[in-house]
């Protein structure tokens, strides 16, 4: 999970809402509400003193030491117009103590909150027969969708399209970090790999991240620091709603169609 997902409901006055239920969906963060209907209302993110766009989307929770939020006029006073929507100050972890390796993992399942109810093949054909006769026709119905005859539709095995298109999604995340520090230097490096599957087949999001924080303090009154991060994400998504995706497919995939 990203840091944006981890802070949901944990920071007073900060709204964190997932934009949609798809894997890897953006989390919309609002500190001072929505002040504009035409401009971006996202807050300014400062990571270790450096502005970083959408920092909470790319940082892992285990790499963050603390988060502070500026949501009053002081934000604009310090950071100017960029802080008009609030400022989120993020301090990342640094190496401390003897060399230490930490590992954590997280597992999860994804299932639909509500399964739609579908009529079976025989009920669908019976309802269409009633509509056929109510339209002034007589005899067995003709011109079935898909170009099949009534005899073919009745002979075909019933197809459960919901079962074929969905699954129990499995999500897993692995975090590995190394930390070490003393009065002369400190080092912290961490990596994360995660894959999140949707309950819709072939919908998934894979993320790989690497974060490093190094400081050298051998010279009096001088600290040399280097911080870097590398993140890669691959989002495999089917077209949604009625844009040629699952919604359209399942509404037109009738129970007598063969696989």
mmCIF file with all atom_site columns, C-alpha atoms in Angstrom, residues 1-3 55-63 102-104 172-178 188-195 205-213 227-234:
data_model
loop_
_atom_site.group_PDB
_atom_site.id
_atom_site.type_symbol
_atom_site.label_atom_id
_atom_site.label_alt_id
_atom_site.label_comp_id
_atom_site.label_asym_id
_atom_site.label_entity_id
_atom_site.label_seq_id
_atom_site.pdbx_PDB_ins_code
_atom_site.Cartn_x
_atom_site.Cartn_y
_atom_site.Cartn_z
_atom_site.occupancy
_atom_site.B_iso_or_equiv
_atom_site.pdbx_formal_charge
_atom_site.auth_seq_id
_atom_site.auth_comp_id
_atom_site.auth_asym_id
_atom_site.auth_atom_id
_atom_site.pdbx_PDB_model_num
ATOM 1  C CA . UNK A 1 1   ? 0.000  0.000  0.000   1.00 0.00 ? 1   UNK A CA 1
ATOM 2  C CA . UNK A 1 2   ? 1.150  3.523  -0.665  1.00 0.00 ? 2   UNK A CA 1
ATOM 3  C CA . UNK A 1 3   ? 1.552  6.072  2.113   1.00 0.00 ? 3   UNK A CA 1
ATOM 4  C CA . UNK A 1 55  ? 4.929  12.184 -2.712  1.00 0.00 ? 55  UNK A CA 1
ATOM 5  C CA . UNK A 1 56  ? 2.452  10.066 -0.783  1.00 0.00 ? 56  UNK A CA 1
ATOM 6  C CA . UNK A 1 57  ? 1.672  8.042  -3.895  1.00 0.00 ? 57  UNK A CA 1
ATOM 7  C CA . UNK A 1 58  ? 5.282  6.924  -4.395  1.00 0.00 ? 58  UNK A CA 1
ATOM 8  C CA . UNK A 1 59  ? 6.569  6.637  -0.832  1.00 0.00 ? 59  UNK A CA 1
ATOM 9  C CA . UNK A 1 60  ? 6.042  3.470  1.173   1.00 0.00 ? 60  UNK A CA 1
ATOM 10 C CA . UNK A 1 61  ? 4.737  3.838  4.742   1.00 0.00 ? 61  UNK A CA 1
ATOM 11 C CA . UNK A 1 62  ? 7.789  2.061  6.212   1.00 0.00 ? 62  UNK A CA 1
ATOM 12 C CA . UNK A 1 63  ? 10.106 4.736  4.723   1.00 0.00 ? 63  UNK A CA 1
ATOM 13 C CA . UNK A 1 102 ? 13.989 -5.510 8.626   1.00 0.00 ? 102 UNK A CA 1
ATOM 14 C CA . UNK A 1 103 ? 11.495 -7.385 6.513   1.00 0.00 ? 103 UNK A CA 1
ATOM 15 C CA . UNK A 1 104 ? 7.721  -7.176 6.427   1.00 0.00 ? 104 UNK A CA 1
ATOM 16 C CA . UNK A 1 172 ? 0.880  -9.232 -1.705  1.00 0.00 ? 172 UNK A CA 1
ATOM 17 C CA . UNK A 1 173 ? 3.555  -6.743 -0.674  1.00 0.00 ? 173 UNK A CA 1
ATOM 18 C CA . UNK A 1 174 ? 7.133  -7.271 0.491   1.00 0.00 ? 174 UNK A CA 1
ATOM 19 C CA . UNK A 1 175 ? 9.315  -4.664 2.188   1.00 0.00 ? 175 UNK A CA 1
ATOM 20 C CA . UNK A 1 176 ? 13.038 -5.024 2.891   1.00 0.00 ? 176 UNK A CA 1
ATOM 21 C CA . UNK A 1 177 ? 15.143 -2.321 4.588   1.00 0.00 ? 177 UNK A CA 1
ATOM 22 C CA . UNK A 1 178 ? 18.682 -1.888 5.909   1.00 0.00 ? 178 UNK A CA 1
ATOM 23 C CA . UNK A 1 188 ? 19.114 3.807  5.132   1.00 0.00 ? 188 UNK A CA 1
ATOM 24 C CA . UNK A 1 189 ? 18.039 1.874  2.047   1.00 0.00 ? 189 UNK A CA 1
ATOM 25 C CA . UNK A 1 190 ? 14.735 0.141  1.468   1.00 0.00 ? 190 UNK A CA 1
ATOM 26 C CA . UNK A 1 191 ? 12.961 -1.668 -1.333  1.00 0.00 ? 191 UNK A CA 1
ATOM 27 C CA . UNK A 1 192 ? 9.346  -2.642 -1.885  1.00 0.00 ? 192 UNK A CA 1
ATOM 28 C CA . UNK A 1 193 ? 7.607  -4.969 -4.306  1.00 0.00 ? 193 UNK A CA 1
ATOM 29 C CA . UNK A 1 194 ? 3.845  -5.250 -4.429  1.00 0.00 ? 194 UNK A CA 1
ATOM 30 C CA . UNK A 1 195 ? 1.184  -6.661 -6.702  1.00 0.00 ? 195 UNK A CA 1
ATOM 31 C CA . UNK A 1 205 ? -1.197 -3.205 -10.456 1.00 0.00 ? 205 UNK A CA 1
ATOM 32 C CA . UNK A 1 206 ? 2.480  -4.034 -9.899  1.00 0.00 ? 206 UNK A CA 1
ATOM 33 C CA . UNK A 1 207 ? 4.829  -1.634 -8.129  1.00 0.00 ? 207 UNK A CA 1
ATOM 34 C CA . UNK A 1 208 ? 8.570  -1.732 -7.515  1.00 0.00 ? 208 UNK A CA 1
ATOM 35 C CA . UNK A 1 209 ? 10.291 0.928  -5.407  1.00 0.00 ? 209 UNK A CA 1
ATOM 36 C CA . UNK A 1 210 ? 13.741 1.688  -4.046  1.00 0.00 ? 210 UNK A CA 1
ATOM 37 C CA . UNK A 1 211 ? 14.548 4.444  -1.550  1.00 0.00 ? 211 UNK A CA 1
ATOM 38 C CA . UNK A 1 212 ? 17.920 5.495  -0.120  1.00 0.00 ? 212 UNK A CA 1
ATOM 39 C CA . UNK A 1 213 ? 19.001 8.106  2.434   1.00 0.00 ? 213 UNK A CA 1
ATOM 40 C CA . UNK A 1 227 ? 18.677 11.041 -0.953  1.00 0.00 ? 227 UNK A CA 1
ATOM 41 C CA . UNK A 1 228 ? 17.181 9.270  -3.917  1.00 0.00 ? 228 UNK A CA 1
ATOM 42 C CA . UNK A 1 229 ? 14.249 7.113  -4.876  1.00 0.00 ? 229 UNK A CA 1
ATOM 43 C CA . UNK A 1 230 ? 13.252 5.028  -7.862  1.00 0.00 ? 230 UNK A CA 1
ATOM 44 C CA . UNK A 1 231 ? 9.703  3.883  -8.460  1.00 0.00 ? 231 UNK A CA 1
ATOM 45 C CA . UNK A 1 232 ? 8.098  1.919  -11.237 1.00 0.00 ? 232 UNK A CA 1
ATOM 46 C CA . UNK A 1 233 ? 4.454  0.965  -11.609 1.00 0.00 ? 233 UNK A CA 1
ATOM 47 C CA . UNK A 1 234 ? 2.633  -1.105 -14.220 1.00 0.00 ? 234 UNK A CA 1
#
